Each structure stands twice: as C-alpha cells, then as structure tokens.
PDB file of C-alpha atoms in Angstrom:
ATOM      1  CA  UNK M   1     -61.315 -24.190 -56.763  1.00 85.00           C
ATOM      2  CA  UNK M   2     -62.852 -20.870 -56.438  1.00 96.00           C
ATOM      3  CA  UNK M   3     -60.399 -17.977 -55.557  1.00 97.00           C
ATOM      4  CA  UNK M   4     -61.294 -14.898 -53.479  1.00 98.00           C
ATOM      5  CA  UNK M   5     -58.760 -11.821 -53.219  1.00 97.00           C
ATOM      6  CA  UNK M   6     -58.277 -10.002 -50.337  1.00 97.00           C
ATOM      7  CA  UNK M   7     -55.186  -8.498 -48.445  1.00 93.00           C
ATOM      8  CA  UNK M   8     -53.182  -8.517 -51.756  1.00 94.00           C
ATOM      9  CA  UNK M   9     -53.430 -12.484 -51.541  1.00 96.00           C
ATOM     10  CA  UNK M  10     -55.642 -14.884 -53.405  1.00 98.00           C
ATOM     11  CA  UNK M  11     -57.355 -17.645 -51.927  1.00 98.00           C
ATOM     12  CA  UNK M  12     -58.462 -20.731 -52.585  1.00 98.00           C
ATOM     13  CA  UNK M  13     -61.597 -22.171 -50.986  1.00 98.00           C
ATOM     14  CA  UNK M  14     -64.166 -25.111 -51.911  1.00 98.00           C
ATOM     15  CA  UNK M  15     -67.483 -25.453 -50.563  1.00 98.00           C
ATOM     16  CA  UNK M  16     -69.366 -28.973 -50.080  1.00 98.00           C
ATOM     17  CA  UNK M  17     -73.469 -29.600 -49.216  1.00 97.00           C
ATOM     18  CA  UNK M  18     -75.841 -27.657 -48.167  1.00 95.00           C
ATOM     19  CA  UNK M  19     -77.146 -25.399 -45.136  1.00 96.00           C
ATOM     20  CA  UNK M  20     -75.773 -22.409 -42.894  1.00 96.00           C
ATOM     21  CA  UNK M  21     -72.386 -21.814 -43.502  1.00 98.00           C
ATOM     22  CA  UNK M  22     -69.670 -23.930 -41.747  1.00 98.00           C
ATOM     23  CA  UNK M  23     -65.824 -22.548 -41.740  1.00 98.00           C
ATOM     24  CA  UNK M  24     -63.046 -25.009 -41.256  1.00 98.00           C
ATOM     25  CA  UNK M  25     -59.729 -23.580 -40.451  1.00 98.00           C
ATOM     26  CA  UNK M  26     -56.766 -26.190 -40.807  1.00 98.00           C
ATOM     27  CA  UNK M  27     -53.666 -26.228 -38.821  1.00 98.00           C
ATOM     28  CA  UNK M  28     -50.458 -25.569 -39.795  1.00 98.00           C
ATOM     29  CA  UNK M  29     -48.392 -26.876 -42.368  1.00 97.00           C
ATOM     30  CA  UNK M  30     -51.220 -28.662 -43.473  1.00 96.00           C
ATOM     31  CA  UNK M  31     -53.732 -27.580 -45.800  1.00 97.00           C
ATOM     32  CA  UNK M  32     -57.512 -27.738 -45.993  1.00 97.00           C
ATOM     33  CA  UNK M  33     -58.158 -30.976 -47.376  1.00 97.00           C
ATOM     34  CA  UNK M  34     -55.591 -32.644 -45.877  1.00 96.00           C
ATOM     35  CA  UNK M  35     -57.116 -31.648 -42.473  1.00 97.00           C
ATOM     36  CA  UNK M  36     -60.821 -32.190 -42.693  1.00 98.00           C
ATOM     37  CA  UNK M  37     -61.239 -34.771 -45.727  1.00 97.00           C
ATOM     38  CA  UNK M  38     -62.610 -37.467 -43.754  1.00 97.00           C
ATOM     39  CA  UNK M  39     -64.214 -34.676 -41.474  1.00 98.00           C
ATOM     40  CA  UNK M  40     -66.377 -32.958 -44.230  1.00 98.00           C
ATOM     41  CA  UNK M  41     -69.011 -35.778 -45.041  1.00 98.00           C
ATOM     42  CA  UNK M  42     -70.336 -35.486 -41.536  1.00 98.00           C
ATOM     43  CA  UNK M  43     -71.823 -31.948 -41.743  1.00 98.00           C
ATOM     44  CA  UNK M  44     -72.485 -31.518 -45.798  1.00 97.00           C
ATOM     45  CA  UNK M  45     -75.844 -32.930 -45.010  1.00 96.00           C
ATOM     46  CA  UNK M  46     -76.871 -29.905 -43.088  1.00 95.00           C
ATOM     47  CA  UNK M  47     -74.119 -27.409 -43.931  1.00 97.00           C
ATOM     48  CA  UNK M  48     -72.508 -25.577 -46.420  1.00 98.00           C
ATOM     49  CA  UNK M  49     -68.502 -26.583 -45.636  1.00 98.00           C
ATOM     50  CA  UNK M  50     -65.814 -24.121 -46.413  1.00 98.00           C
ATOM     51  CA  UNK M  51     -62.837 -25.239 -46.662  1.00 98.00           C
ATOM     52  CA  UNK M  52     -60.204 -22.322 -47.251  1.00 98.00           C
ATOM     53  CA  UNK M  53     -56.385 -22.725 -47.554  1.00 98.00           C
ATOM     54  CA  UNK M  54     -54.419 -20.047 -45.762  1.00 98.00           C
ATOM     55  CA  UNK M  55     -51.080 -18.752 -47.251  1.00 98.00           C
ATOM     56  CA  UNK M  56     -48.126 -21.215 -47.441  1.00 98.00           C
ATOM     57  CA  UNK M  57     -51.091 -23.908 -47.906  1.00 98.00           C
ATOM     58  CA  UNK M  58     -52.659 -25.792 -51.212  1.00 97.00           C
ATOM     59  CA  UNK M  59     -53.068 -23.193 -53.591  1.00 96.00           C
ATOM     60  CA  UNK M  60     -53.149 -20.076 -51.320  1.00 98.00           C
ATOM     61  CA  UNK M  61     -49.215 -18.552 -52.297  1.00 97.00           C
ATOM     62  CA  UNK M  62     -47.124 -16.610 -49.378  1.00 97.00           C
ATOM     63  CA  UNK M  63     -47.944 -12.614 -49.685  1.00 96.00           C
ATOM     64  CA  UNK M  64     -45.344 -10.433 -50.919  1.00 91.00           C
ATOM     65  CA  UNK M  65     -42.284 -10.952 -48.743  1.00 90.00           C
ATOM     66  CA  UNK M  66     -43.032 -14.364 -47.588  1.00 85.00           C
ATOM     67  CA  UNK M  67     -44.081 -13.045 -43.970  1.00 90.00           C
ATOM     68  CA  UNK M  68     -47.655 -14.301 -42.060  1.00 96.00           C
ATOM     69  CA  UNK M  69     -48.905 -12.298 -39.731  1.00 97.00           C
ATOM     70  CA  UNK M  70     -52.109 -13.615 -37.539  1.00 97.00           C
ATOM     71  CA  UNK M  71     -54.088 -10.952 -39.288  1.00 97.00           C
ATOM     72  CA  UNK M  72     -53.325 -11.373 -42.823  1.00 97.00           C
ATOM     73  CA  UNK M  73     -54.576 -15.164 -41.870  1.00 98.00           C
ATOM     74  CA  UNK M  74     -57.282 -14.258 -40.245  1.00 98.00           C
ATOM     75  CA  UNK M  75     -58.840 -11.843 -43.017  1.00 98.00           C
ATOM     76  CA  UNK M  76     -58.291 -14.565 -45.975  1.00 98.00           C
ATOM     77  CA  UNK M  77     -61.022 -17.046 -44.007  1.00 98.00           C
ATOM     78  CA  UNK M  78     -63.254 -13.858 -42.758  1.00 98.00           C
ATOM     79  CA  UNK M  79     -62.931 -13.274 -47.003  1.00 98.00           C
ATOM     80  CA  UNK M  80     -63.969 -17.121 -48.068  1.00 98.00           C
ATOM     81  CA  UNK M  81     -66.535 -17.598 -45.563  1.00 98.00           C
ATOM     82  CA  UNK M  82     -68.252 -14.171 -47.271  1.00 98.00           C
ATOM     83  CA  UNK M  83     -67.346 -15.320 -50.880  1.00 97.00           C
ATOM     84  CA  UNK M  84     -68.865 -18.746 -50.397  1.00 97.00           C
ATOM     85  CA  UNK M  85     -72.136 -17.588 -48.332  1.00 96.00           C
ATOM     86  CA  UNK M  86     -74.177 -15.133 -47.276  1.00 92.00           C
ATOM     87  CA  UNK M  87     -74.832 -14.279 -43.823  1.00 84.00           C
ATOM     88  CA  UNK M  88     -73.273 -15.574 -40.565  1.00 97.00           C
ATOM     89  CA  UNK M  89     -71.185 -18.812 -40.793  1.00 98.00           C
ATOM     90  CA  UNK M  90     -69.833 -21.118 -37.775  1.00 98.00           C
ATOM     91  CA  UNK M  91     -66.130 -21.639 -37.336  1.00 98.00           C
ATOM     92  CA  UNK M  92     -64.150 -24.676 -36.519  1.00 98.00           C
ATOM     93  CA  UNK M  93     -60.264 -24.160 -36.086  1.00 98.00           C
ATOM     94  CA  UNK M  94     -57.732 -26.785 -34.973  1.00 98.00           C
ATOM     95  CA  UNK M  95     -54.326 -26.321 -33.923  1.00 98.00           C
ATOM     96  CA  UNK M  96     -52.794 -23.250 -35.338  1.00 98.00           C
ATOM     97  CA  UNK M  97     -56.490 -23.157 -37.186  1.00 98.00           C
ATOM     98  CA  UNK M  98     -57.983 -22.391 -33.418  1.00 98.00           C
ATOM     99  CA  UNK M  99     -56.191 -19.433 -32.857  1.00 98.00           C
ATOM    100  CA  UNK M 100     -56.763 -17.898 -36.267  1.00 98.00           C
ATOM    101  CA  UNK M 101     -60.508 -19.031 -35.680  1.00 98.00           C
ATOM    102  CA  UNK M 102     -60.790 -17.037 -32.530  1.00 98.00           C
ATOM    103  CA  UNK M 103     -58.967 -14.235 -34.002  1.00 98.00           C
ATOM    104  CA  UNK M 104     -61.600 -14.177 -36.937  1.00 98.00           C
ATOM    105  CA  UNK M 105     -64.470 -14.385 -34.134  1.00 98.00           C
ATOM    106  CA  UNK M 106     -62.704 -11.391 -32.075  1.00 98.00           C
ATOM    107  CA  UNK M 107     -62.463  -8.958 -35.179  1.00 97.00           C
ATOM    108  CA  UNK M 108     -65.320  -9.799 -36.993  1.00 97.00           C
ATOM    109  CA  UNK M 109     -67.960 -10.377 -34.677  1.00 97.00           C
ATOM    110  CA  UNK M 110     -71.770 -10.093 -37.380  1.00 97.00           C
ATOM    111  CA  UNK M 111     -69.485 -13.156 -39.505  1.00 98.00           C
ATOM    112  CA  UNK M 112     -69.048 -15.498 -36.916  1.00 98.00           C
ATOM    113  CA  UNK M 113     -72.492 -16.970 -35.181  1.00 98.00           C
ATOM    114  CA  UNK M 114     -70.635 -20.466 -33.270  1.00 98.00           C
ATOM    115  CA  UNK M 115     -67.138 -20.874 -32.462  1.00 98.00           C
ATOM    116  CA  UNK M 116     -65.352 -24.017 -32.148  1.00 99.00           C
ATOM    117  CA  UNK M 117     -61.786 -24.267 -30.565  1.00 99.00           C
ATOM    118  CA  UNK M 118     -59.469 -27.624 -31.547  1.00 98.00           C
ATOM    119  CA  UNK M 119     -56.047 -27.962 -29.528  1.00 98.00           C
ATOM    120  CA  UNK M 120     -55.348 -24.145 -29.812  1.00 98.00           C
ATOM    121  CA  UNK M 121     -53.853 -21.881 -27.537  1.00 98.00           C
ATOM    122  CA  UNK M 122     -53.977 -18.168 -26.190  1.00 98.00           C
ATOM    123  CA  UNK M 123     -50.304 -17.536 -25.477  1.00 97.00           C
ATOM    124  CA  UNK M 124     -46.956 -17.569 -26.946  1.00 96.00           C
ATOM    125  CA  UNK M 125     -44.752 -17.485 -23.778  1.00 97.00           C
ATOM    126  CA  UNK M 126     -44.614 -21.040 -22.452  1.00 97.00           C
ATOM    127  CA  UNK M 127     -41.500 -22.155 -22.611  1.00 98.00           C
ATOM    128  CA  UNK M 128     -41.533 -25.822 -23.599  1.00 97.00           C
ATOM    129  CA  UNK M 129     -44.294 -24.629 -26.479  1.00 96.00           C
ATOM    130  CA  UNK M 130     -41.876 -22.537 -27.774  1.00 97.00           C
ATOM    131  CA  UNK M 131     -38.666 -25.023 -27.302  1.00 98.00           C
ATOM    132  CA  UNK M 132     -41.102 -27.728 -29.283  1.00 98.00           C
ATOM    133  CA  UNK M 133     -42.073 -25.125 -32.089  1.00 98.00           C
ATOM    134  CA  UNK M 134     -38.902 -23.951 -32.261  1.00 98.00           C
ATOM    135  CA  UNK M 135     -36.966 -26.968 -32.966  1.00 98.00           C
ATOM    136  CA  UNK M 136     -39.345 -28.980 -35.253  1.00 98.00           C
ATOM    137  CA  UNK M 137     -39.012 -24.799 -37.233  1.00 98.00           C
ATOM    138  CA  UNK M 138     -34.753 -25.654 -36.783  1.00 98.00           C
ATOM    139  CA  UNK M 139     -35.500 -29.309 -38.385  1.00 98.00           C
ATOM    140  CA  UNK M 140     -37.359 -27.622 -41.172  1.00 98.00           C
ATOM    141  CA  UNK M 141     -34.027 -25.825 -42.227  1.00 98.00           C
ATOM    142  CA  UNK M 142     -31.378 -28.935 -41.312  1.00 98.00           C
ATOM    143  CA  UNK M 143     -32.837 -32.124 -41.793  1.00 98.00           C
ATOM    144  CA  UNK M 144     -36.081 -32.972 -43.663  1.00 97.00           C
ATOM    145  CA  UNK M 145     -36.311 -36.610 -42.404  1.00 98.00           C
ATOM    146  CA  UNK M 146     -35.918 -35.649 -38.825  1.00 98.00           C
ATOM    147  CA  UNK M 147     -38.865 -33.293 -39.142  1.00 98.00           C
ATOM    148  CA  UNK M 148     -41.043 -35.501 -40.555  1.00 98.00           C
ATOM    149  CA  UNK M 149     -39.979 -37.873 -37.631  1.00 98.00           C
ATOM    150  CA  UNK M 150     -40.857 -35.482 -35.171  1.00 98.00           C
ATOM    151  CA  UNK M 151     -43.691 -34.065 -35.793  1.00 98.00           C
ATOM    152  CA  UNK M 152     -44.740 -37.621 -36.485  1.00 98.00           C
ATOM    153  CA  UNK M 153     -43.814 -39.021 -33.098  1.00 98.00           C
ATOM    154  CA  UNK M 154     -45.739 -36.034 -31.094  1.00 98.00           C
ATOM    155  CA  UNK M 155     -48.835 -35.725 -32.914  1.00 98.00           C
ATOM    156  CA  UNK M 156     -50.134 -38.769 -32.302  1.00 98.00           C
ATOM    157  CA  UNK M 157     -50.934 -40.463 -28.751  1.00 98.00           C
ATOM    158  CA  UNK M 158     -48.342 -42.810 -27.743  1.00 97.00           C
ATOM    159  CA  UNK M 159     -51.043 -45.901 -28.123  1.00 97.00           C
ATOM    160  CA  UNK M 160     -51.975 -44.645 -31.631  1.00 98.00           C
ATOM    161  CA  UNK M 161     -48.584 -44.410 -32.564  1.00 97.00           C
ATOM    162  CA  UNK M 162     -47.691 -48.020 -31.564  1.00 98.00           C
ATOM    163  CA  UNK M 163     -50.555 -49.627 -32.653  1.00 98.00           C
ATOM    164  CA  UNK M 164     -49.521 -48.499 -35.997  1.00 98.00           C
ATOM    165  CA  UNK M 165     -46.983 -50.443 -38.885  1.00 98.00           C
ATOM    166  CA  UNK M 166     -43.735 -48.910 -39.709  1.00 97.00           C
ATOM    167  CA  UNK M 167     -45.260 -48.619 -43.443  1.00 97.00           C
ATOM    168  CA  UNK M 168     -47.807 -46.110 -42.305  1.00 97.00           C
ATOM    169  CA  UNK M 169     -45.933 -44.723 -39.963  1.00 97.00           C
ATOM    170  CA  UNK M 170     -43.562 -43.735 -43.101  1.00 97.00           C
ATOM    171  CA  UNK M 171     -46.595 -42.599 -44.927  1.00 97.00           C
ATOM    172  CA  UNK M 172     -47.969 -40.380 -42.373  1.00 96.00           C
ATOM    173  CA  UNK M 173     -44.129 -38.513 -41.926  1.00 97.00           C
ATOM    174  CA  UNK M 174     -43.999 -37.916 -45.682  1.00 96.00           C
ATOM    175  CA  UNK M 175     -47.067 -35.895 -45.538  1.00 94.00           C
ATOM    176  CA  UNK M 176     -44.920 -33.385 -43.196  1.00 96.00           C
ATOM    177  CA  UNK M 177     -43.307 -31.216 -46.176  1.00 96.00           C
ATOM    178  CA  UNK M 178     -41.012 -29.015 -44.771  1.00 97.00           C
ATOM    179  CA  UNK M 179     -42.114 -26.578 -47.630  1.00 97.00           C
ATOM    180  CA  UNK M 180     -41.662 -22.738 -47.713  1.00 97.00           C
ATOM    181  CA  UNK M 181     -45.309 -22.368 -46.538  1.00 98.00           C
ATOM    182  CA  UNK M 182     -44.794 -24.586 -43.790  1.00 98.00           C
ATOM    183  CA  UNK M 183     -41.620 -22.869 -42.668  1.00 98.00           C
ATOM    184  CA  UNK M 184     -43.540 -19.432 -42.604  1.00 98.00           C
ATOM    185  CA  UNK M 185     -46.231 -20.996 -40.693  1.00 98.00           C
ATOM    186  CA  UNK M 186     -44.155 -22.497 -37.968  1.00 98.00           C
ATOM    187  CA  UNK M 187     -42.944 -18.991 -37.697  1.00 98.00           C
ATOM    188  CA  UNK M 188     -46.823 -17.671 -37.223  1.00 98.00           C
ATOM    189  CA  UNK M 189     -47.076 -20.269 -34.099  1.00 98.00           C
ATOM    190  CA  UNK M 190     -44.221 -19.235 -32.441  1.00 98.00           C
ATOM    191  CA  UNK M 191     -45.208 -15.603 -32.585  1.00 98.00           C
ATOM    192  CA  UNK M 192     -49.251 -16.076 -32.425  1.00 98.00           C
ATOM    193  CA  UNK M 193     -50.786 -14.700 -29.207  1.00 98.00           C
ATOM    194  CA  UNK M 194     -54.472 -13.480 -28.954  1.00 98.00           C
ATOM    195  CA  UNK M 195     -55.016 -13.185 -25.306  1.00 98.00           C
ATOM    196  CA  UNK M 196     -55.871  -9.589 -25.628  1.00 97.00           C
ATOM    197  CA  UNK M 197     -58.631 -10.150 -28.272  1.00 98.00           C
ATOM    198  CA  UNK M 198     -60.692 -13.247 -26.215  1.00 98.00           C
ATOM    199  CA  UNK M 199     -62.684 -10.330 -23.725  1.00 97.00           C
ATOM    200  CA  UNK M 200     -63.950  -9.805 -27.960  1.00 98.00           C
ATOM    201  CA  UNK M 201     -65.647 -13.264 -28.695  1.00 98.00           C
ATOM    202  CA  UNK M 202     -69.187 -12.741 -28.276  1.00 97.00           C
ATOM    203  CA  UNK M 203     -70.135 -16.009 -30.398  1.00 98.00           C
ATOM    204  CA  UNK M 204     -70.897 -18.821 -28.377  1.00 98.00           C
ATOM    205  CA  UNK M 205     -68.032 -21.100 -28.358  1.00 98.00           C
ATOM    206  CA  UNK M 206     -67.195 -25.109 -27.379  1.00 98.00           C
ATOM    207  CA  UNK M 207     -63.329 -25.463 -26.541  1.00 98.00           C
ATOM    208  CA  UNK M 208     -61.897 -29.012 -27.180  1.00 98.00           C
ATOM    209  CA  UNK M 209     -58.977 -30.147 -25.767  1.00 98.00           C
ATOM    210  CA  UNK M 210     -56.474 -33.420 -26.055  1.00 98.00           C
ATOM    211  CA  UNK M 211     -55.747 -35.130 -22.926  1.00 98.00           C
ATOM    212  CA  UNK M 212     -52.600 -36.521 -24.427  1.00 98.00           C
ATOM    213  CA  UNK M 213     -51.881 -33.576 -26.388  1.00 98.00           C
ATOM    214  CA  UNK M 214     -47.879 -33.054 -27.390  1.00 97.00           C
ATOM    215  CA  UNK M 215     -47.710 -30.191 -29.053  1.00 98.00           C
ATOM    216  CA  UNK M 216     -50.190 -27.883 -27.399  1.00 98.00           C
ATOM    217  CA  UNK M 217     -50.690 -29.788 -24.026  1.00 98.00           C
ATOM    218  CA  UNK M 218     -54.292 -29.814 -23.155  1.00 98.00           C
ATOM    219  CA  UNK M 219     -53.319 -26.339 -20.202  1.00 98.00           C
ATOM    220  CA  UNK M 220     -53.418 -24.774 -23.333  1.00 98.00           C
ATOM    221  CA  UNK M 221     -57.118 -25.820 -24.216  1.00 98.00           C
ATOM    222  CA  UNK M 222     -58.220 -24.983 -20.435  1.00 98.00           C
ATOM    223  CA  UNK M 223     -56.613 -21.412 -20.639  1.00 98.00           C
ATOM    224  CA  UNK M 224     -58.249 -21.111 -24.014  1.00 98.00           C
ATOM    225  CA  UNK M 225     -61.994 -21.571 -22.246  1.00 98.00           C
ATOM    226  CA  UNK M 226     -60.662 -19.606 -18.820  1.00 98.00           C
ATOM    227  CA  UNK M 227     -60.358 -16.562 -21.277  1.00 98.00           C
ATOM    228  CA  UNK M 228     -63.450 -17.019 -23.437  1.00 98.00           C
ATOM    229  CA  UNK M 229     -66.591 -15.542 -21.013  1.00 97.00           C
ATOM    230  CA  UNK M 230     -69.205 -18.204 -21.059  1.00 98.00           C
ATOM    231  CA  UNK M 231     -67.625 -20.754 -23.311  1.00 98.00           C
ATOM    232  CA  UNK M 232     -68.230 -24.829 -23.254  1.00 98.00           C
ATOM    233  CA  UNK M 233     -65.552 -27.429 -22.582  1.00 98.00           C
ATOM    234  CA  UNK M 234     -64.545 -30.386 -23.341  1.00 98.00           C
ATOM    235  CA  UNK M 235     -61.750 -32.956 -23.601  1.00 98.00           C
ATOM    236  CA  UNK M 236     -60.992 -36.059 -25.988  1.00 98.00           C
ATOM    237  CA  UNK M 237     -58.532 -38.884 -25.078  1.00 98.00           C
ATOM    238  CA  UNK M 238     -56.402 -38.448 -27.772  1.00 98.00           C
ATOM    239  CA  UNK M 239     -53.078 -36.633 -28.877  1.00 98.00           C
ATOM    240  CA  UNK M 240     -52.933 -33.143 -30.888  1.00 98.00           C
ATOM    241  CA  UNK M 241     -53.572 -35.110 -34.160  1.00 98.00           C
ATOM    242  CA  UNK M 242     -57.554 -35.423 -33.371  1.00 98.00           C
ATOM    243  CA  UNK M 243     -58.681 -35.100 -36.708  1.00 98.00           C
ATOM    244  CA  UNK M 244     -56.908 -38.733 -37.165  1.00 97.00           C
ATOM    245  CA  UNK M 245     -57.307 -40.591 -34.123  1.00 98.00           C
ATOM    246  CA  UNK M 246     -60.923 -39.601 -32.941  1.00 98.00           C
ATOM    247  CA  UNK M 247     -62.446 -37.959 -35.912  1.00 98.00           C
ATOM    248  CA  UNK M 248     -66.459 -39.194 -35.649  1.00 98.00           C
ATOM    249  CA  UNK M 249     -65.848 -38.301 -31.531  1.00 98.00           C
ATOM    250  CA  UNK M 250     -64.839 -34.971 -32.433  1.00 98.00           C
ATOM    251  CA  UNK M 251     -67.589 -34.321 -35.427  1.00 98.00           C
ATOM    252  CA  UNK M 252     -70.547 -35.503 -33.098  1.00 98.00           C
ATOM    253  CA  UNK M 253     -69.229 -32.945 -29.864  1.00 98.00           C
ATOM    254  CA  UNK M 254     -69.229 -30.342 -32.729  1.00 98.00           C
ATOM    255  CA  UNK M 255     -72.629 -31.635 -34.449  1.00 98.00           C
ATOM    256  CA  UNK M 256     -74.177 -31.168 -30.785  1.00 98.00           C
ATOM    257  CA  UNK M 257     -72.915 -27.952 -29.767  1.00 98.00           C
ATOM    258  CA  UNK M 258     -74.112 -26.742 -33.500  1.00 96.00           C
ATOM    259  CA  UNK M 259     -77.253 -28.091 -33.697  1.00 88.00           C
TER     260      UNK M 259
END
C-alpha cells in the first residue's frame, strides 16, 4: 500500500478505478478494508476510491504517545485524499468515520466537493451514548469475549441478528479485536464533538441515518442534518452496521446524491 506522512504519522491508503476522487472514511476499530470491501466495486467504475486507514487501524501505527485526537485523524485522510489525487475529492464517513468526515469538510473546505454522513453524530454529551461507548471501552480492558459479544449484539438490527447462525454470529464477534488501536479509538468517540465546526461545511452534503440504529440512535443522524445548512436526508431500515445489512441500498442513495 502506498504510505503518505503527515502529522508525524504515516499512512496507509489504496486507491481502486477510475474518475474524481472518492474518500472513504471507516469507523472505528475497524479498518478500511474491512469497512468498505464489498462497498468499493460499486463506484470504481466512475471513481477513483481511497481507502485510507486512520491510526490504531491496518497499517496506520498510533502517533507518539498512543493518544488520537479528532484532528490528528482528520489531517491523515485530508493527506491521502491529496496523495492519491489531484483536485477536489468527495467524502463518505460512517460511524466514527462521519464525524472525522465532517471535520475534514469543516477545515479543509477547496478538498472536499460532496459530503456524505453514515450513522455519525455531532455531540458527545448524551448520556446513554456515552454509557454504551464507555462500557464496550471497559470490556476492551476486562474481558475480550464480552466485547466482541457486545458490540456484536448492537450493531446489527435485531432481525439481522436472528436471522443469522451461531457460526457466523461467532465469526462476525472475532472480527471485534480489542487491539491497542481500537482501545485509543473508543477513546476518540467518547471525546469527539464537532458541533462548533458544522456552521463550516460548505460542501453539499446527504446525511444517512439507521432507523434501528444501537450505537448512535438515528437522533443522532437528524441532529447531524439540523446542524449542516442546506444538507439532504435520509434514513435506511437497518441497525448501525449498514455497510453489512443494506450495503447496495446505501451505495445507490450515495451513487445518486454523487452523480
């Protein structure tokens, strides 16, 4: 993978087709191609895809110190997008990847020409986000199985979740690594709050929210479009995990509002 350096940090970034430059922003403890592997083929046709991995994810090591700031996060992607194209690029973030997304689109305005929003959030003071964040953070530290469980059990809809086998069930909570990275980005979503920087997005921007949404309830979403001036909404029946259970419903809202 190509590597780009920028706040003391290197990172790691892929690109995939051709076309205008299209950012993807995974969530966290995930990494890039874990998040958008089976999203990718749908826009290589017409787009250059980035894919970027954020400290604490793939390749992309923790800065000195270990600590993630919203920043640091958000100047690593600004830095791939420019490394793998030239020109303006659109953005896609989900989860965690949403709010670094319309961080990015706040500070670096010329970069960004469309913004898409996935399950984000503007605020870090509700209190049953932050008793959610900060117990699946507690499981990382006391009991690897039971975070894996967790995070398992709310990121999928209730009727995803049971119309799945216990096998994949088990294969879907391995993927939840409670590694280093992952702890320091569980601490970046319980600190992450960008309500003062929405009055900056000037890109046009589509916010997407999850109706059955357990980790960021869909309020989250709505608040998220309330604070962007002129932005697009819309909903999917799913939970936060949309990238699994509605993937070619979420690619064609974003294929529309792009094209």
């Amino acid at each position: 993978m190509p590597i780009v350096r920028t706040e003391g940090t290197e990172v790691h970034y892929r690109t995939e087709g051709t076309g205008p430059g299209l950012l993807l922003v995974h969530g966290s403890t995930a990494d890039s191609e874990a998040n958008f592997a089976a999203l990718r083929p749908y826009f290589t046709d017409h787009h250059t895809v980035i894919t970027a991995d954020y400290s604490g994810s793939g390749s992309t090591a923790l800065p000195e110190g270990g600590e993630l700031g919203l920043d640091l996060v958000s100047a690593q992607m600004a830095a791939a997008a420019r490394a793998a194209t030239d020109g303006p690029v659109d953005v896609v973030g989900v989860s965690l990847g949403a709010v670094v997304a319309a961080a990015l689109a706040a500070e670096h305005p010329a970069l960004v020409r469309r913004l898409v929003l996935v399950g984000g959030w503007a605020r870090n003071d509700d209190p049953r986000q932050r008793l959610m964040f900060g117990l699946w953070r507690s499981l990382a530290d006391l009991d690897r199985d039971a975070y894996q469980r967790f995070i398992t059990l709310l990121a999928l809809s209730p009727e995803t979740l049971s119309g799945l086998d216990d096998e994949t069930i088990a294969t879907l909570a391995a993927a939840a690594e409670p590694s280093e990275g992952a702890r320091r980005q569980i601490d970046l979503d319980l600190v992450a709050d960008i309500r003062e920087r929405l009055a900056e997005i000037r890109a046009p921007t589509l916010v997407i929210g999850a109706t059955q949404d357990q980790v960021v309830p869909v309020a989250h979403a709505r608040e998220l479009h309330a604070g962007i001036e002129g932005s697009r909404y819309e909903e999917i029946d799913s939970g936060h995990n949309v990238l699994y259970e509605r993937g070619k419903e979420l690619a064609d809202l974003i294929t529309e509002f792009l094209d």
